[in-house]
């Protein structure tokens, strides 16, 4: 802390020269300015408001995304418990400024913070608008107001926080793991029934009082288990299999971390859903809202772990009927050429052509290439797949121009949608109900084609009247239809940790 700011608080007898708070302050000039504007009065005298702020910091700590906030929270709690209120006040004010900066920067840098394991050890000063908002909140003693302003306002965020607070009650209690042998079905004997019920209660699953009697897996308890399975993306048949047991036994601390991290991720996603397409990767689902109402949903297939579907924003601007697939370089090199080296008929069987440039009409005869000596990484040509039923894009491509060449499309591999976990693509998003989605767009958004305009059978692109925003998101926990839902962390984005705290 600069000498001027230090002298001010020393003269006020708030701190001593050797106080540990001196090395913790991130914005010394700003802190000095805040107290000068407040006539050198304490700011955090309302303990309830202080605890409310600590709760927001607790979420960031629990989300394991910032060692900086974890450190500040640890010292705040230390000063509060030691009744060192002057040091607490200074650090709380400085950390509030840090929090305002975090809230402003999250929509910009949240992708790297929440998914790429990168968090800056320093944050820029908050904007003048945020500083002014803090001055006003301090002046009227309404720090809660500024906390509300700089946290997400969506119902989903509030519900995740409610679940977090409810689950916290169990953190210090020993909740027995649920154990069983084999698969349990309705009517069977449940020797660990009490443990099962206790585990269901952890995630606020309602238990019919009639289920408490006896040791049978009765129909009332089956209903509760099915509800649990639905909220975890499992087959809701009521049979307690090993996957259901795995989810039942998720440690309380891990669930708290999931809730906190996914609550923070909500800072990235749009709250307004006037016209919006959302693909949630861990849920393997796509939803489309028009005029604020959900009008379409479909199962999707997303990228496998080695070729992840990225978290991103783009726009759907056109619908391509009977698309030709320009094979991406990576897929050509890693997938197709190795297969052709083993069997040259792979190309003709899959309708794949070799060209100098994708738009070329003239194709290159595969038989003229010495495949045994081909280095895939130095292959001088490109490949494209003709339209048709075996085309990898299916019959519809939903065009979303972006540098990563990620788009939504149909697929001939319909059997993949029967699987619970659907991470199989090379990054693009395959839509199960692609035909229905295309019909919906043609009826409501597509630019009408002239009666005299010749309709092409292959690769016809139909522009939309207005581009539809597309958000590919990654939420392993979210609120929907009155329940908090959990999903597997398919890309291991939840598992990183910056602190053991």
Short mmCIF file of C-alpha atoms in Angstrom, two decimals:
data_model
loop_
_atom_site.label_atom_id
_atom_site.label_comp_id
_atom_site.label_asym_id
_atom_site.label_seq_id
_atom_site.Cartn_x
_atom_site.Cartn_y
_atom_site.Cartn_z
CA UNK A 1 0.00 0.00 0.00
CA UNK A 2 1.49 3.45 -0.94
CA UNK A 3 2.74 5.59 1.91
CA UNK A 4 -0.04 8.16 1.57
CA UNK A 5 -2.82 5.58 1.98
CA UNK A 6 -0.89 3.82 4.74
CA UNK A 7 -0.32 7.07 6.66
CA UNK A 8 -4.00 7.90 6.50
CA UNK A 9 -5.10 4.68 8.18
CA UNK A 10 -2.23 4.71 10.64
CA UNK A 11 -3.17 8.23 11.72
CA UNK A 12 -6.71 7.03 12.24
CA UNK A 13 -5.25 4.31 14.50
CA UNK A 14 -6.94 1.69 12.36
CA UNK A 15 -3.83 -0.33 11.62
CA UNK A 16 -0.25 -0.64 12.77
CA UNK A 17 2.72 -0.52 10.37
CA UNK A 18 3.23 -4.26 10.68
CA UNK A 19 -0.42 -5.22 10.04
CA UNK A 20 -0.84 -8.14 7.65
CA UNK A 21 -3.62 -6.29 5.85
CA UNK A 22 -1.08 -3.95 4.25
CA UNK A 23 0.14 -6.65 1.87
CA UNK A 24 -3.39 -7.85 1.06
CA UNK A 25 -4.87 -4.64 -0.33
CA UNK A 26 -5.14 -4.77 -4.14
CA UNK A 27 -6.33 -1.21 -4.85
CA UNK A 28 -4.81 1.05 -2.15
CA UNK A 29 -5.56 4.40 -3.83
CA UNK A 30 -9.16 3.38 -4.47
CA UNK A 31 -9.60 2.18 -0.90
CA UNK A 32 -8.24 5.48 0.40
CA UNK A 33 -10.64 7.33 -1.90
CA UNK A 34 -13.65 5.32 -0.73
CA UNK A 35 -12.99 6.10 2.96
CA UNK A 36 -12.19 9.75 2.27
CA UNK A 37 -15.58 10.07 0.50
CA UNK A 38 -17.18 8.34 3.50
CA UNK A 39 -15.62 10.76 6.01
CA UNK A 40 -13.36 8.02 7.34
CA UNK A 41 -16.24 6.05 8.77
CA UNK A 42 -16.35 2.27 8.94
CA UNK A 43 -18.35 0.66 6.15
CA UNK A 44 -18.96 -2.94 7.18
CA UNK A 45 -20.60 -2.37 10.57
CA UNK A 46 -23.68 -4.35 9.50
CA UNK A 47 -22.52 -7.92 10.14
CA UNK A 48 -25.39 -9.41 8.12
CA UNK A 49 -24.26 -7.54 5.00
CA UNK A 50 -20.68 -8.61 5.66
CA UNK A 51 -21.69 -12.26 5.94
CA UNK A 52 -23.74 -11.95 2.76
CA UNK A 53 -20.64 -10.74 0.94
CA UNK A 54 -18.55 -13.52 2.45
CA UNK A 55 -21.09 -15.99 1.08
CA UNK A 56 -20.47 -14.70 -2.46
CA UNK A 57 -16.74 -15.09 -1.91
CA UNK A 58 -17.36 -18.57 -0.51
CA UNK A 59 -18.99 -19.54 -3.82
CA UNK A 60 -15.92 -18.44 -5.79
CA UNK A 61 -13.67 -20.31 -3.37
CA UNK A 62 -15.81 -23.44 -3.55
CA UNK A 63 -15.84 -23.22 -7.33
CA UNK A 64 -12.03 -23.52 -7.15
CA UNK A 65 -11.36 -20.91 -9.80
CA UNK A 66 -9.39 -18.20 -7.98
CA UNK A 67 -6.65 -18.53 -5.36
CA UNK A 68 -6.76 -14.74 -4.97
CA UNK A 69 -10.35 -14.69 -3.70
CA UNK A 70 -9.69 -17.74 -1.56
CA UNK A 71 -6.84 -15.93 0.18
CA UNK A 72 -8.86 -12.75 0.74
CA UNK A 73 -11.78 -14.70 2.19
CA UNK A 74 -9.51 -16.61 4.56
CA UNK A 75 -8.11 -13.37 5.99
CA UNK A 76 -11.55 -11.76 6.22
CA UNK A 77 -12.81 -14.68 8.28
CA UNK A 78 -9.68 -14.51 10.45
CA UNK A 79 -10.11 -10.78 11.14
CA UNK A 80 -13.82 -11.17 11.88
CA UNK A 81 -13.34 -14.03 14.32
CA UNK A 82 -10.48 -12.15 16.01
CA UNK A 83 -12.61 -8.98 16.29
CA UNK A 84 -10.02 -7.01 14.32
CA UNK A 85 -12.70 -4.85 12.76
CA UNK A 86 -10.58 -2.05 11.28
CA UNK A 87 -8.50 -4.52 9.29
CA UNK A 88 -11.67 -6.42 8.39
CA UNK A 89 -13.31 -3.22 7.13
CA UNK A 90 -10.37 -2.21 4.93
CA UNK A 91 -9.95 -5.67 3.44
CA UNK A 92 -13.70 -6.11 2.88
CA UNK A 93 -13.89 -2.82 1.00
CA UNK A 94 -10.87 -3.68 -1.11
CA UNK A 95 -12.24 -7.16 -1.79
CA UNK A 96 -15.58 -5.66 -2.80
CA UNK A 97 -13.73 -3.59 -5.41
CA UNK A 98 -12.02 -6.79 -6.51
CA UNK A 99 -15.40 -8.52 -6.72
CA UNK A 100 -16.85 -5.72 -8.86
CA UNK A 101 -13.93 -6.11 -11.25
CA UNK A 102 -14.44 -9.88 -11.31
CA UNK A 103 -18.12 -9.44 -12.15
CA UNK A 104 -17.31 -7.02 -14.97
CA UNK A 105 -14.53 -9.19 -16.39
CA UNK A 106 -16.33 -12.55 -16.12
CA UNK A 107 -18.37 -12.19 -19.35
CA UNK A 108 -15.11 -11.35 -21.17
CA UNK A 109 -12.64 -13.77 -19.59
CA UNK A 110 -14.96 -16.34 -18.03
CA UNK A 111 -14.26 -18.85 -20.79
CA UNK A 112 -10.62 -19.14 -19.75
CA UNK A 113 -11.42 -18.86 -16.02
CA UNK A 114 -14.14 -21.50 -15.89
CA UNK A 115 -12.94 -23.94 -18.57
CA UNK A 116 -9.26 -23.42 -19.40
CA UNK A 117 -7.91 -23.33 -15.82
CA UNK A 118 -6.52 -19.83 -16.19
CA UNK A 119 -7.23 -17.16 -13.61
CA UNK A 120 -5.28 -13.93 -13.39
CA UNK A 121 -3.58 -13.23 -10.08
CA UNK A 122 -4.46 -9.58 -10.63
CA UNK A 123 -7.68 -7.97 -11.84
CA UNK A 124 -7.91 -4.44 -13.30
CA UNK A 125 -9.63 -1.71 -11.35
CA UNK A 126 -13.42 -1.80 -11.65
CA UNK A 127 -15.02 0.73 -13.96
CA UNK A 128 -15.91 4.22 -12.76
CA UNK A 129 -19.56 3.19 -13.00
CA UNK A 130 -18.97 0.33 -10.58
CA UNK A 131 -16.99 2.56 -8.22
CA UNK A 132 -19.80 5.14 -8.26
CA UNK A 133 -22.30 2.37 -7.50
CA UNK A 134 -20.18 1.39 -4.50
CA UNK A 135 -20.05 5.00 -3.27
CA UNK A 136 -23.85 5.18 -3.44
CA UNK A 137 -24.31 1.83 -1.68
CA UNK A 138 -21.92 2.90 1.09
CA UNK A 139 -23.65 6.26 1.44
CA UNK A 140 -27.09 4.72 1.97
CA UNK A 141 -25.78 1.66 3.82
CA UNK A 142 -27.18 -0.74 1.22
CA UNK A 143 -24.23 -2.96 0.37
CA UNK A 144 -26.72 -5.74 -0.35
CA UNK A 145 -27.91 -3.71 -3.33
CA UNK A 146 -24.52 -3.65 -5.00
CA UNK A 147 -24.03 -7.36 -4.34
CA UNK A 148 -27.37 -8.02 -6.07
CA UNK A 149 -26.46 -5.74 -8.97
CA UNK A 150 -23.22 -7.57 -9.66
CA UNK A 151 -24.50 -11.13 -9.36
CA UNK A 152 -26.71 -12.91 -11.94
CA UNK A 153 -30.40 -12.15 -11.49
CA UNK A 154 -31.80 -15.25 -13.19
CA UNK A 155 -34.03 -17.67 -11.35
CA UNK A 156 -31.59 -20.46 -12.19
CA UNK A 157 -28.82 -18.67 -10.30
CA UNK A 158 -31.02 -18.11 -7.26
CA UNK A 159 -32.17 -21.73 -7.25
CA UNK A 160 -28.58 -23.02 -7.40
CA UNK A 161 -27.74 -20.83 -4.41
CA UNK A 162 -30.78 -22.11 -2.55
CA UNK A 163 -29.70 -25.71 -3.21
CA UNK A 164 -26.19 -24.82 -2.11
CA UNK A 165 -27.39 -23.42 1.21
CA UNK A 166 -29.64 -26.43 1.82
CA UNK A 167 -26.85 -28.87 1.06
CA UNK A 168 -24.41 -27.01 3.32
CA UNK A 169 -26.42 -28.24 6.30
CA UNK A 170 -25.18 -31.78 5.59
CA UNK A 171 -21.51 -30.91 5.10
CA UNK A 172 -20.45 -31.52 8.69
CA UNK A 173 -22.76 -34.49 9.15
CA UNK A 174 -21.73 -38.03 8.34
CA UNK A 175 -24.12 -39.25 5.67
CA UNK A 176 -23.64 -42.98 5.16
CA UNK A 177 -22.87 -44.21 1.66
CA UNK A 178 -25.59 -46.27 0.06
CA UNK A 179 -24.43 -49.80 -0.77
CA UNK A 180 -26.16 -52.69 -2.51
CA UNK A 181 -25.36 -55.86 -4.44
CA UNK A 182 -26.52 -56.08 -8.05
CA UNK A 183 -29.50 -54.15 -9.40
CA UNK A 184 -32.52 -53.49 -7.20
CA UNK A 185 -35.99 -53.49 -8.74
CA UNK A 186 -39.45 -52.62 -7.46
CA UNK A 187 -40.71 -54.99 -4.78
CA UNK A 188 -37.31 -56.35 -3.82
CA UNK A 189 -35.77 -56.38 -0.36
CA UNK A 190 -33.70 -53.27 0.50
CA UNK A 191 -31.48 -53.92 3.53
CA UNK A 192 -30.00 -50.38 3.30
CA UNK A 193 -33.28 -48.60 2.71
CA UNK A 194 -32.68 -45.92 5.36
CA UNK A 195 -29.32 -45.01 3.76
CA UNK A 196 -30.97 -44.75 0.35
CA UNK A 197 -33.64 -42.40 1.68
CA UNK A 198 -31.06 -40.24 3.42
CA UNK A 199 -29.07 -39.95 0.18
CA UNK A 200 -32.19 -38.95 -1.77
CA UNK A 201 -32.94 -36.23 0.77
CA UNK A 202 -29.54 -34.66 0.11
CA UNK A 203 -30.75 -33.41 -3.26
CA UNK A 204 -34.22 -32.49 -2.02
CA UNK A 205 -36.04 -35.52 -3.43
CA UNK A 206 -39.42 -35.81 -1.74
CA UNK A 207 -40.01 -39.01 0.17
CA UNK A 208 -43.52 -40.37 0.66
CA UNK A 209 -44.06 -41.22 4.34
CA UNK A 210 -45.39 -44.60 3.30
CA UNK A 211 -41.89 -45.43 2.02
CA UNK A 212 -40.49 -45.24 5.54
CA UNK A 213 -42.21 -48.45 6.57
CA UNK A 214 -40.71 -51.88 6.02
CA UNK A 215 -37.64 -52.90 4.08
CA UNK A 216 -39.17 -53.36 0.62
CA UNK A 217 -38.49 -51.26 -2.43
CA UNK A 218 -42.10 -50.10 -2.63
CA UNK A 219 -43.75 -48.17 -5.44
CA UNK A 220 -43.64 -44.91 -3.49
CA UNK A 221 -39.87 -45.11 -3.12
CA UNK A 222 -39.57 -46.14 -6.78
CA UNK A 223 -41.25 -42.83 -7.66
CA UNK A 224 -38.64 -40.94 -5.64
CA UNK A 225 -35.77 -42.84 -7.27
CA UNK A 226 -37.19 -42.15 -10.73
CA UNK A 227 -37.28 -38.44 -9.89
CA UNK A 228 -33.64 -38.67 -8.77
CA UNK A 229 -32.72 -40.42 -12.02
CA UNK A 230 -34.46 -37.75 -14.12
CA UNK A 231 -32.56 -34.96 -12.42
CA UNK A 232 -29.26 -36.74 -13.13
CA UNK A 233 -29.90 -37.54 -16.79
CA UNK A 234 -30.27 -41.26 -16.13
CA UNK A 235 -32.73 -43.76 -17.51
CA UNK A 236 -35.69 -43.17 -15.20
CA UNK A 237 -36.89 -46.78 -14.98
CA UNK A 238 -36.66 -46.88 -11.18
CA UNK A 239 -34.14 -49.73 -11.24
CA UNK A 240 -31.26 -48.91 -8.89
CA UNK A 241 -28.22 -49.82 -10.99
CA UNK A 242 -24.57 -48.98 -10.43
CA UNK A 243 -24.77 -45.66 -12.27
CA UNK A 244 -27.63 -44.57 -10.01
CA UNK A 245 -25.64 -45.69 -6.96
CA UNK A 246 -22.65 -43.68 -8.18
CA UNK A 247 -24.74 -40.52 -8.33
CA UNK A 248 -26.37 -41.26 -4.98
CA UNK A 249 -22.94 -41.43 -3.36
CA UNK A 250 -21.48 -38.20 -4.78
CA UNK A 251 -19.81 -36.56 -1.73
CA UNK A 252 -21.53 -33.48 -0.32
CA UNK A 253 -18.39 -31.38 -0.81
CA UNK A 254 -18.24 -32.35 -4.48
CA UNK A 255 -21.87 -31.42 -5.02
CA UNK A 256 -21.27 -28.07 -3.32
CA UNK A 257 -18.34 -27.40 -5.65
CA UNK A 258 -20.48 -28.32 -8.67
CA UNK A 259 -23.26 -25.99 -7.54
CA UNK A 260 -20.84 -23.13 -6.89
CA UNK A 261 -18.91 -23.48 -10.14
CA UNK A 262 -22.02 -23.74 -12.27
CA UNK A 263 -23.59 -20.79 -10.48
CA UNK A 264 -20.53 -18.73 -11.42
CA UNK A 265 -20.72 -19.97 -15.01
CA UNK A 266 -24.17 -18.40 -15.27
CA UNK A 267 -22.35 -15.07 -15.52
CA UNK A 268 -21.46 -16.14 -19.08
CA UNK A 269 -24.82 -17.16 -20.50
CA UNK A 270 -27.66 -14.92 -21.68
CA UNK A 271 -30.55 -14.46 -19.29
CA UNK A 272 -32.94 -13.18 -21.97
CA UNK A 273 -34.26 -15.87 -24.32
CA UNK A 274 -36.27 -13.86 -26.81
CA UNK A 275 -34.78 -15.62 -29.84
CA UNK A 276 -32.06 -18.07 -28.92
CA UNK A 277 -30.70 -21.55 -29.59
CA UNK A 278 -28.86 -23.15 -26.66
CA UNK A 279 -26.86 -26.37 -26.79
CA UNK A 280 -25.80 -27.59 -23.35
CA UNK A 281 -22.96 -30.02 -23.99
CA UNK A 282 -23.12 -32.12 -20.77
CA UNK A 283 -26.90 -32.49 -21.19
CA UNK A 284 -26.60 -33.55 -24.86
CA UNK A 285 -29.66 -31.39 -25.54
CA UNK A 286 -30.55 -28.42 -27.73
CA UNK A 287 -33.38 -25.97 -27.06
CA UNK A 288 -34.76 -23.17 -29.20
CA UNK A 289 -36.69 -20.19 -27.84
CA UNK A 290 -38.75 -17.82 -29.96
CA UNK A 291 -40.41 -14.74 -28.45
CA UNK A 292 -39.29 -15.96 -25.03
CA UNK A 293 -41.07 -19.32 -25.39
CA UNK A 294 -39.38 -22.69 -25.87
CA UNK A 295 -40.68 -23.98 -29.22
CA UNK A 296 -38.26 -26.82 -29.98
CA UNK A 297 -35.96 -29.28 -28.24
CA UNK A 298 -33.92 -32.21 -29.41
CA UNK A 299 -31.27 -34.66 -28.32
CA UNK A 300 -27.85 -33.91 -29.79
CA UNK A 301 -24.52 -35.60 -30.29
CA UNK A 302 -21.50 -33.46 -29.35
CA UNK A 303 -17.75 -33.77 -29.77
CA UNK A 304 -15.85 -36.60 -28.17
CA UNK A 305 -13.24 -35.84 -25.51
CA UNK A 306 -10.38 -35.72 -28.03
CA UNK A 307 -12.34 -33.27 -30.25
CA UNK A 308 -14.42 -31.21 -27.88
CA UNK A 309 -17.35 -29.08 -28.94
CA UNK A 310 -16.18 -25.64 -27.83
CA UNK A 311 -18.02 -23.24 -25.55
CA UNK A 312 -18.89 -20.44 -27.96
CA UNK A 313 -21.38 -17.94 -29.35
CA UNK A 314 -22.34 -17.73 -33.00
CA UNK A 315 -25.38 -17.09 -35.21
CA UNK A 316 -27.51 -19.36 -37.37
CA UNK A 317 -27.94 -17.45 -40.64
CA UNK A 318 -29.06 -20.05 -43.19
CA UNK A 319 -30.34 -23.57 -43.76
CA UNK A 320 -28.56 -25.78 -46.29
CA UNK A 321 -30.62 -28.57 -47.85
CA UNK A 322 -28.86 -31.70 -49.11
CA UNK A 323 -25.46 -30.33 -48.09
CA UNK A 324 -22.13 -31.25 -49.58
CA UNK A 325 -19.58 -31.81 -46.83
CA UNK A 326 -16.23 -30.11 -47.17
CA UNK A 327 -14.16 -32.46 -45.07
CA UNK A 328 -12.11 -30.57 -42.44
CA UNK A 329 -8.35 -31.02 -42.73
CA UNK A 330 -8.04 -32.69 -39.32
CA UNK A 331 -10.71 -35.30 -40.11
CA UNK A 332 -9.19 -35.95 -43.53
CA UNK A 333 -5.72 -36.45 -42.04
CA UNK A 334 -6.60 -38.40 -38.91
CA UNK A 335 -9.65 -40.39 -40.02
CA UNK A 336 -10.14 -40.70 -43.75
CA UNK A 337 -6.67 -41.06 -45.27
CA UNK A 338 -5.65 -43.88 -42.88
CA UNK A 339 -8.80 -45.77 -43.94
CA UNK A 340 -8.12 -45.15 -47.62
CA UNK A 341 -4.58 -46.47 -47.20
CA UNK A 342 -6.13 -49.75 -46.06
CA UNK A 343 -8.94 -49.83 -48.62
CA UNK A 344 -9.19 -47.38 -51.53
CA UNK A 345 -12.86 -48.29 -52.06
CA UNK A 346 -13.66 -46.41 -48.83
CA UNK A 347 -13.86 -43.22 -50.89
CA UNK A 348 -16.41 -44.43 -53.44
CA UNK A 349 -18.44 -46.30 -50.85
CA UNK A 350 -18.82 -43.09 -48.86
CA UNK A 351 -19.27 -40.70 -51.77
CA UNK A 352 -16.02 -38.85 -51.06
CA UNK A 353 -14.28 -36.94 -53.86
CA UNK A 354 -10.74 -35.59 -54.07
CA UNK A 355 -10.37 -32.03 -55.38
CA UNK A 356 -7.76 -29.31 -55.64
CA UNK A 357 -10.20 -26.80 -54.18
CA UNK A 358 -13.60 -27.53 -52.65
CA UNK A 359 -15.51 -25.56 -55.30
CA UNK A 360 -13.80 -27.34 -58.21
CA UNK A 361 -16.01 -29.29 -60.61
CA UNK A 362 -13.07 -31.37 -61.77
CA UNK A 363 -12.21 -34.23 -59.42
CA UNK A 364 -8.99 -36.21 -59.05
CA UNK A 365 -8.98 -39.95 -59.67
CA UNK A 366 -7.97 -41.73 -56.42
CA UNK A 367 -6.38 -44.52 -58.47
CA UNK A 368 -3.74 -42.06 -59.70
CA UNK A 369 -2.46 -41.52 -56.17
CA UNK A 370 0.18 -43.80 -54.66
CA UNK A 371 -1.58 -44.20 -51.30
CA UNK A 372 1.08 -46.38 -49.68
CA UNK A 373 3.59 -43.52 -49.82
CA UNK A 374 1.15 -40.72 -48.91
CA UNK A 375 2.03 -38.66 -45.84
CA UNK A 376 -1.41 -37.60 -44.53
CA UNK A 377 -0.03 -34.36 -43.11
CA UNK A 378 1.41 -33.36 -46.51
CA UNK A 379 -1.52 -34.50 -48.66
CA UNK A 380 -1.81 -31.77 -51.35
CA UNK A 381 -5.55 -32.10 -51.99
CA UNK A 382 -8.88 -31.61 -50.29
CA UNK A 383 -11.85 -33.92 -49.88
CA UNK A 384 -15.58 -33.38 -50.05
CA UNK A 385 -18.52 -35.71 -49.63
CA UNK A 386 -21.42 -35.63 -52.06
CA UNK A 387 -24.89 -34.98 -50.72
CA UNK A 388 -27.18 -37.89 -50.00
CA UNK A 389 -28.36 -40.25 -47.31
CA UNK A 390 -24.82 -41.33 -46.35
CA UNK A 391 -23.47 -37.78 -46.18
CA UNK A 392 -22.00 -37.11 -42.72
CA UNK A 393 -24.12 -33.96 -42.47
CA UNK A 394 -27.31 -35.82 -43.27
CA UNK A 395 -29.95 -33.90 -45.23
CA UNK A 396 -29.67 -30.58 -43.36
CA UNK A 397 -26.90 -28.25 -42.36
CA UNK A 398 -27.72 -25.34 -40.05
CA UNK A 399 -25.07 -22.85 -41.02
CA UNK A 400 -23.32 -20.95 -38.22
CA UNK A 401 -20.29 -19.14 -39.72
CA UNK A 402 -17.39 -19.08 -37.27
CA UNK A 403 -13.58 -19.48 -37.38
CA UNK A 404 -13.79 -22.91 -35.72
CA UNK A 405 -16.08 -24.34 -38.41
CA UNK A 406 -18.52 -25.60 -35.77
CA UNK A 407 -22.11 -25.94 -36.95
CA UNK A 408 -25.32 -27.86 -36.32
CA UNK A 409 -26.42 -30.59 -38.71
CA UNK A 410 -28.38 -33.74 -39.37
CA UNK A 411 -26.73 -37.16 -39.33
CA UNK A 412 -27.33 -40.59 -40.88
CA UNK A 413 -26.12 -42.21 -37.62
CA UNK A 414 -29.46 -42.10 -35.84
CA UNK A 415 -28.62 -45.01 -33.56
CA UNK A 416 -26.28 -42.79 -31.52
CA UNK A 417 -29.24 -40.88 -30.10
CA UNK A 418 -30.36 -43.99 -28.22
CA UNK A 419 -27.27 -43.76 -25.99
CA UNK A 420 -27.34 -41.89 -22.67
CA UNK A 421 -23.90 -40.35 -23.19
CA UNK A 422 -23.61 -38.84 -26.67
CA UNK A 423 -20.09 -37.47 -27.17
CA UNK A 424 -19.08 -38.99 -30.51
CA UNK A 425 -18.65 -36.22 -33.10
CA UNK A 426 -15.54 -34.37 -34.25
CA UNK A 427 -16.79 -31.15 -32.67
CA UNK A 428 -19.93 -30.21 -34.58
CA UNK A 429 -23.40 -30.72 -33.11
CA UNK A 430 -25.64 -33.42 -34.60
CA UNK A 431 -29.38 -32.92 -34.10
CA UNK A 432 -31.74 -35.87 -33.75
CA UNK A 433 -34.87 -34.00 -34.91
CA UNK A 434 -33.05 -32.14 -37.67
CA UNK A 435 -35.95 -32.55 -40.13
CA UNK A 436 -38.48 -31.05 -37.71
CA UNK A 437 -36.11 -28.20 -36.90
CA UNK A 438 -35.58 -27.48 -40.59
CA UNK A 439 -39.37 -27.44 -41.18
CA UNK A 440 -39.82 -25.01 -38.28
CA UNK A 441 -37.18 -22.65 -39.66
CA UNK A 442 -38.60 -22.84 -43.19
CA UNK A 443 -42.06 -21.91 -41.91
CA UNK A 444 -41.03 -19.11 -39.58
CA UNK A 445 -37.62 -17.70 -40.48
CA UNK A 446 -36.59 -18.59 -44.01
CA UNK A 447 -36.59 -16.01 -46.78
CA UNK A 448 -39.27 -17.07 -49.27
CA UNK A 449 -37.91 -18.34 -52.55
CA UNK A 450 -39.11 -16.82 -55.81
CA UNK A 451 -41.54 -18.99 -57.75
CA UNK A 452 -39.28 -18.61 -60.80
CA UNK A 453 -36.14 -19.46 -58.87
CA UNK A 454 -34.79 -22.85 -59.79
CA UNK A 455 -34.63 -25.18 -56.80
CA UNK A 456 -31.33 -27.00 -56.57
CA UNK A 457 -31.35 -30.58 -55.40
CA UNK A 458 -27.83 -30.40 -54.01
CA UNK A 459 -26.42 -27.93 -51.52
CA UNK A 460 -29.26 -25.39 -51.66
CA UNK A 461 -28.72 -22.61 -49.13
CA UNK A 462 -31.81 -20.79 -47.84
CA UNK A 463 -31.06 -17.61 -45.87
CA UNK A 464 -33.01 -16.74 -42.74
CA UNK A 465 -34.82 -13.42 -42.43
CA UNK A 466 -32.88 -12.73 -39.27
CA UNK A 467 -29.93 -14.59 -37.81
CA UNK A 468 -30.68 -16.56 -34.63
CA UNK A 469 -28.09 -16.38 -31.81
CA UNK A 470 -26.60 -19.77 -30.95
CA UNK A 471 -24.94 -20.36 -27.59
CA UNK A 472 -23.03 -23.57 -26.98
CA UNK A 473 -22.73 -23.73 -23.21
CA UNK A 474 -21.35 -26.11 -20.60
CA UNK A 475 -23.46 -26.49 -17.46
CA UNK A 476 -23.15 -29.67 -15.41
CA UNK A 477 -25.69 -28.24 -12.95
CA UNK A 478 -28.68 -26.04 -13.77
CA UNK A 479 -32.27 -25.34 -12.76
CA UNK A 480 -35.14 -26.36 -15.00
CA UNK A 481 -38.77 -27.42 -14.62
CA UNK A 482 -38.75 -26.87 -10.88
CA UNK A 483 -35.64 -28.99 -10.18
CA UNK A 484 -31.88 -28.67 -10.01
CA UNK A 485 -30.32 -31.03 -12.56
CA UNK A 486 -26.87 -32.64 -12.49
CA UNK A 487 -24.87 -34.16 -15.32
CA UNK A 488 -21.53 -35.91 -15.82
CA UNK A 489 -18.54 -33.69 -16.52
CA UNK A 490 -17.87 -35.12 -19.99
CA UNK A 491 -14.84 -32.90 -20.73
CA UNK A 492 -13.40 -32.79 -17.18
CA UNK A 493 -13.93 -29.03 -16.95
CA UNK A 494 -15.21 -29.30 -13.36
CA UNK A 495 -12.36 -31.29 -11.92
CA UNK A 496 -9.59 -28.70 -11.78
CA UNK A 497 -8.58 -27.10 -8.52
CA UNK A 498 -6.50 -24.09 -7.56
CA UNK A 499 -6.84 -24.56 -3.86
CA UNK A 500 -7.32 -27.31 -1.34
CA UNK A 501 -9.28 -24.90 0.81
#
